[in-house]
C-alpha cells in the first residue's frame, strides 16, 4: 500500500486538493490518473481512501470514499536527543525512530554538543518520508531545539530517564524501568556524552539514570536502541 499525506484533510471533507509538490509526485512521478484510488493520512491518526477526480500536476484533486481511524498508541515516547556532529546520522535516527514508533522528539543542546544549529524543516521532511514509507498515520511532535538547562525547567509527564556513559553503581537497564502503557521521556547525549554538571542537574530534577547495555553506543544508535526497547516492552501484553 502507498500512503500519501495531506495535513489539511478532515473527516468532514468530501474532496481534497493536494499542494503542488505532492500533486506532481502523484501525477507525474507515479503516473496516477482519474479513477485511481489513493490511501491518504492527515498525520493525526486518520487514513482516508479516495478516488482521483482531477489528475493535474499542480492541483491533484480527490473524492473521499471512506475514512478509518488508527487506534491510538498504547504508550507515549518522548525522545530528547542531542544533535550529532554529522547531520545525516541524526536524520538516520529520525527515520528509524519514525519506523519503530516515536511520538515526540526534542533536539537538546548540551555542553559537549558540536552541532548547535539544526534545520527543523529538513527534519520534518525526513520524518514525513519515513511516516509514509512505514504506513504510520500519526506524525510525531517535533519541538524546537532547546538547551539542556532550559529543558530541565520543562514540565513532563511520565518516567524521566537519562542514559549516560559515566561508571556508577546504580544504573539499571532501560527495560527494567519501562512500564507498558505509560509515558516515558528518554535523554540521549551528544558524542562527548553529558557533562558531569548536566548529569548532576538531571538527577537533581528527578531524572533516573539508566543503561542501554554493556557496549558504548553512538548517539543515534543509543536513541534507536531506546526506541526499540520501549516499543518491545509495550508489545509484551
Short mmCIF file of C-alpha atoms in Angstrom, two decimals:
data_model
loop_
_atom_site.label_atom_id
_atom_site.label_comp_id
_atom_site.label_asym_id
_atom_site.label_seq_id
_atom_site.Cartn_x
_atom_site.Cartn_y
_atom_site.Cartn_z
CA UNK A 1 0.00 0.00 0.00
CA UNK A 2 1.22 3.51 -0.84
CA UNK A 3 0.38 6.19 1.67
CA UNK A 4 0.05 9.88 0.78
CA UNK A 5 -0.02 12.87 3.12
CA UNK A 6 -2.33 15.84 3.39
CA UNK A 7 -2.36 17.58 6.79
CA UNK A 8 -5.48 19.62 5.98
CA UNK A 9 -7.88 16.73 5.38
CA UNK A 10 -10.63 16.09 7.99
CA UNK A 11 -13.43 13.58 8.49
CA UNK A 12 -15.93 16.18 7.24
CA UNK A 13 -14.28 16.72 3.84
CA UNK A 14 -15.83 15.25 0.71
CA UNK A 15 -12.94 16.15 -1.57
CA UNK A 16 -9.40 17.47 -1.18
CA UNK A 17 -6.80 19.11 -3.43
CA UNK A 18 -3.12 18.30 -2.89
CA UNK A 19 -0.46 21.03 -2.91
CA UNK A 20 1.80 21.36 -5.95
CA UNK A 21 4.69 19.16 -4.79
CA UNK A 22 2.51 16.23 -3.78
CA UNK A 23 0.32 16.66 -6.88
CA UNK A 24 3.37 16.44 -9.11
CA UNK A 25 4.58 13.34 -7.27
CA UNK A 26 1.21 11.63 -7.64
CA UNK A 27 0.51 12.50 -11.27
CA UNK A 28 3.90 12.88 -12.96
CA UNK A 29 6.19 10.62 -10.94
CA UNK A 30 3.76 7.84 -10.02
CA UNK A 31 1.63 8.31 -13.17
CA UNK A 32 -1.66 8.19 -11.30
CA UNK A 33 -4.76 9.19 -13.26
CA UNK A 34 -8.51 9.81 -12.86
CA UNK A 35 -10.25 6.84 -11.23
CA UNK A 36 -7.16 5.60 -9.36
CA UNK A 37 -7.59 5.01 -5.62
CA UNK A 38 -5.24 6.60 -3.07
CA UNK A 39 -4.69 5.99 0.63
CA UNK A 40 -4.12 9.27 2.44
CA UNK A 41 -3.31 10.23 6.02
CA UNK A 42 -3.52 13.61 7.73
CA UNK A 43 -0.85 12.60 10.25
CA UNK A 44 -3.41 12.76 13.06
CA UNK A 45 -4.46 9.11 13.10
CA UNK A 46 -6.87 9.08 10.15
CA UNK A 47 -6.43 7.10 6.94
CA UNK A 48 -8.67 8.01 4.00
CA UNK A 49 -9.47 6.08 0.86
CA UNK A 50 -10.01 8.48 -2.03
CA UNK A 51 -10.52 8.46 -5.80
CA UNK A 52 -8.67 10.84 -8.10
CA UNK A 53 -11.16 13.04 -9.96
CA UNK A 54 -8.71 15.62 -11.37
CA UNK A 55 -5.21 14.35 -12.23
CA UNK A 56 -3.48 17.72 -12.52
CA UNK A 57 0.25 18.03 -11.80
CA UNK A 58 -0.36 21.31 -9.97
CA UNK A 59 -3.67 20.57 -8.25
CA UNK A 60 -4.47 16.89 -7.99
CA UNK A 61 -7.99 16.59 -6.56
CA UNK A 62 -9.53 13.51 -4.95
CA UNK A 63 -13.00 12.49 -3.78
CA UNK A 64 -13.14 10.94 -0.29
CA UNK A 65 -14.65 7.45 -0.28
CA UNK A 66 -14.09 6.40 3.33
CA UNK A 67 -12.18 7.28 6.50
CA UNK A 68 -10.70 4.97 9.12
CA UNK A 69 -9.15 5.93 12.44
CA UNK A 70 -5.94 4.23 13.51
CA UNK A 71 -6.11 3.14 17.18
CA UNK A 72 -4.13 5.46 19.46
CA UNK A 73 -0.75 4.10 20.58
CA UNK A 74 -0.78 2.29 23.96
CA UNK A 75 2.18 4.36 25.16
CA UNK A 76 3.85 7.74 24.65
CA UNK A 77 7.56 8.00 23.90
CA UNK A 78 9.35 11.33 24.02
CA UNK A 79 12.96 11.15 22.78
CA UNK A 80 15.21 14.05 23.82
CA UNK A 81 18.34 13.58 21.74
CA UNK A 82 21.36 15.81 21.23
CA UNK A 83 22.10 16.65 17.57
CA UNK A 84 25.02 14.66 16.16
CA UNK A 85 28.12 16.25 14.64
CA UNK A 86 27.25 14.69 11.27
CA UNK A 87 23.71 15.73 10.40
CA UNK A 88 22.97 12.60 8.35
CA UNK A 89 23.37 10.47 11.48
CA UNK A 90 20.63 12.43 13.25
CA UNK A 91 18.42 12.13 10.20
CA UNK A 92 19.02 8.37 10.29
CA UNK A 93 17.81 8.36 13.91
CA UNK A 94 14.68 10.31 12.92
CA UNK A 95 13.89 7.93 10.08
CA UNK A 96 14.31 4.76 12.12
CA UNK A 97 12.55 6.18 15.19
CA UNK A 98 9.56 7.03 12.99
CA UNK A 99 9.50 3.48 11.65
CA UNK A 100 9.75 1.90 15.11
CA UNK A 101 7.41 4.32 16.85
CA UNK A 102 8.05 7.70 18.47
CA UNK A 103 5.55 10.36 19.48
CA UNK A 104 7.63 13.40 20.37
CA UNK A 105 11.20 14.47 19.61
CA UNK A 106 13.23 17.30 21.15
CA UNK A 107 16.75 18.18 19.96
CA UNK A 108 18.67 19.16 23.09
CA UNK A 109 21.85 21.25 23.01
CA UNK A 110 24.38 20.09 25.59
CA UNK A 111 27.72 21.26 26.97
CA UNK A 112 29.59 18.83 24.70
CA UNK A 113 27.41 19.31 21.62
CA UNK A 114 29.43 20.04 18.48
CA UNK A 115 26.31 20.85 16.48
CA UNK A 116 24.22 23.61 17.99
CA UNK A 117 22.13 24.66 14.96
CA UNK A 118 19.53 22.35 13.41
CA UNK A 119 17.15 22.69 10.46
CA UNK A 120 13.73 21.60 11.60
CA UNK A 121 12.24 21.83 8.11
CA UNK A 122 14.72 19.20 6.92
CA UNK A 123 13.95 17.01 9.95
CA UNK A 124 10.23 17.30 9.21
CA UNK A 125 10.77 16.11 5.64
CA UNK A 126 12.75 13.11 6.86
CA UNK A 127 10.02 12.20 9.35
CA UNK A 128 7.29 12.67 6.73
CA UNK A 129 9.02 10.40 4.24
CA UNK A 130 9.52 7.74 6.93
CA UNK A 131 5.90 8.04 8.07
CA UNK A 132 4.61 7.36 4.57
CA UNK A 133 7.12 4.58 3.97
CA UNK A 134 6.24 2.78 7.22
CA UNK A 135 2.47 3.36 6.76
CA UNK A 136 2.03 5.21 10.04
CA UNK A 137 -0.92 7.57 10.36
CA UNK A 138 0.43 9.74 13.16
CA UNK A 139 3.11 12.39 12.67
CA UNK A 140 5.25 12.90 15.79
CA UNK A 141 5.59 16.24 17.51
CA UNK A 142 8.94 17.82 16.62
CA UNK A 143 9.98 20.52 19.07
CA UNK A 144 12.33 23.44 18.63
CA UNK A 145 15.90 22.76 19.85
CA UNK A 146 16.46 23.72 23.46
CA UNK A 147 19.47 23.98 25.76
CA UNK A 148 19.89 21.25 28.35
CA UNK A 149 19.49 23.69 31.24
CA UNK A 150 16.30 25.19 29.81
CA UNK A 151 14.89 21.73 29.13
CA UNK A 152 15.33 20.84 32.79
CA UNK A 153 12.73 23.53 33.59
CA UNK A 154 10.05 21.93 31.41
CA UNK A 155 7.16 20.05 32.96
CA UNK A 156 6.94 16.49 31.68
CA UNK A 157 4.55 13.60 32.16
CA UNK A 158 5.71 10.04 32.80
CA UNK A 159 9.07 8.49 33.59
CA UNK A 160 12.19 10.63 33.13
CA UNK A 161 15.23 8.54 32.17
CA UNK A 162 18.73 9.67 31.24
CA UNK A 163 21.25 7.40 29.52
CA UNK A 164 24.89 8.36 30.08
CA UNK A 165 28.29 6.67 29.97
CA UNK A 166 29.54 7.51 33.46
CA UNK A 167 30.52 4.45 35.51
CA UNK A 168 28.19 4.46 38.51
CA UNK A 169 26.80 1.75 40.76
CA UNK A 170 23.07 2.31 40.37
CA UNK A 171 22.29 2.31 36.64
CA UNK A 172 19.63 -0.31 35.77
CA UNK A 173 18.96 -1.41 32.21
CA UNK A 174 16.27 0.56 30.39
CA UNK A 175 13.96 -2.45 30.01
CA UNK A 176 13.67 -2.68 33.79
CA UNK A 177 12.48 0.94 34.04
CA UNK A 178 9.94 0.95 31.21
CA UNK A 179 6.35 0.27 32.22
CA UNK A 180 3.90 -0.77 29.48
CA UNK A 181 1.20 1.74 28.57
CA UNK A 182 2.98 4.52 30.46
CA UNK A 183 4.53 7.72 29.02
CA UNK A 184 8.31 7.86 29.09
CA UNK A 185 10.91 10.56 28.38
CA UNK A 186 14.44 9.45 27.46
CA UNK A 187 17.50 11.72 27.32
CA UNK A 188 20.38 10.79 24.98
CA UNK A 189 23.54 12.91 24.96
CA UNK A 190 25.99 14.02 22.24
CA UNK A 191 29.16 12.24 21.05
CA UNK A 192 31.07 13.53 24.08
CA UNK A 193 28.27 12.41 26.43
CA UNK A 194 26.61 14.63 29.00
CA UNK A 195 28.88 16.68 31.23
CA UNK A 196 29.09 15.78 34.91
CA UNK A 197 27.24 19.02 35.68
CA UNK A 198 24.39 18.05 33.35
CA UNK A 199 24.07 14.59 34.87
CA UNK A 200 24.03 16.10 38.36
CA UNK A 201 21.40 18.66 37.27
CA UNK A 202 19.20 15.96 35.75
CA UNK A 203 19.36 13.72 38.82
CA UNK A 204 18.51 16.73 40.97
CA UNK A 205 15.42 17.32 38.84
CA UNK A 206 14.03 13.81 39.26
CA UNK A 207 15.61 12.05 36.28
CA UNK A 208 16.69 8.43 36.76
CA UNK A 209 19.93 7.19 35.19
CA UNK A 210 19.70 4.06 33.03
CA UNK A 211 21.94 1.84 30.93
CA UNK A 212 21.34 0.77 27.33
CA UNK A 213 23.69 -2.19 27.57
CA UNK A 214 27.36 -3.00 28.02
CA UNK A 215 28.54 -1.61 24.66
CA UNK A 216 29.47 2.03 24.14
CA UNK A 217 26.98 3.31 21.56
CA UNK A 218 26.92 6.26 19.19
CA UNK A 219 24.27 8.89 19.93
CA UNK A 220 21.98 7.80 17.10
CA UNK A 221 22.43 4.09 17.89
CA UNK A 222 21.63 4.65 21.55
CA UNK A 223 18.48 6.55 20.59
CA UNK A 224 17.30 3.72 18.34
CA UNK A 225 18.05 1.08 20.98
CA UNK A 226 15.92 3.10 23.39
CA UNK A 227 13.04 3.43 20.89
CA UNK A 228 13.08 -0.28 20.14
CA UNK A 229 13.26 -1.28 23.81
CA UNK A 230 10.22 0.85 24.66
CA UNK A 231 8.28 -0.46 21.65
CA UNK A 232 9.01 -4.09 22.55
CA UNK A 233 8.04 -3.59 26.19
CA UNK A 234 4.68 -2.31 25.01
CA UNK A 235 4.12 -5.37 22.83
CA UNK A 236 4.58 -7.86 25.66
CA UNK A 237 0.99 -7.56 26.87
#
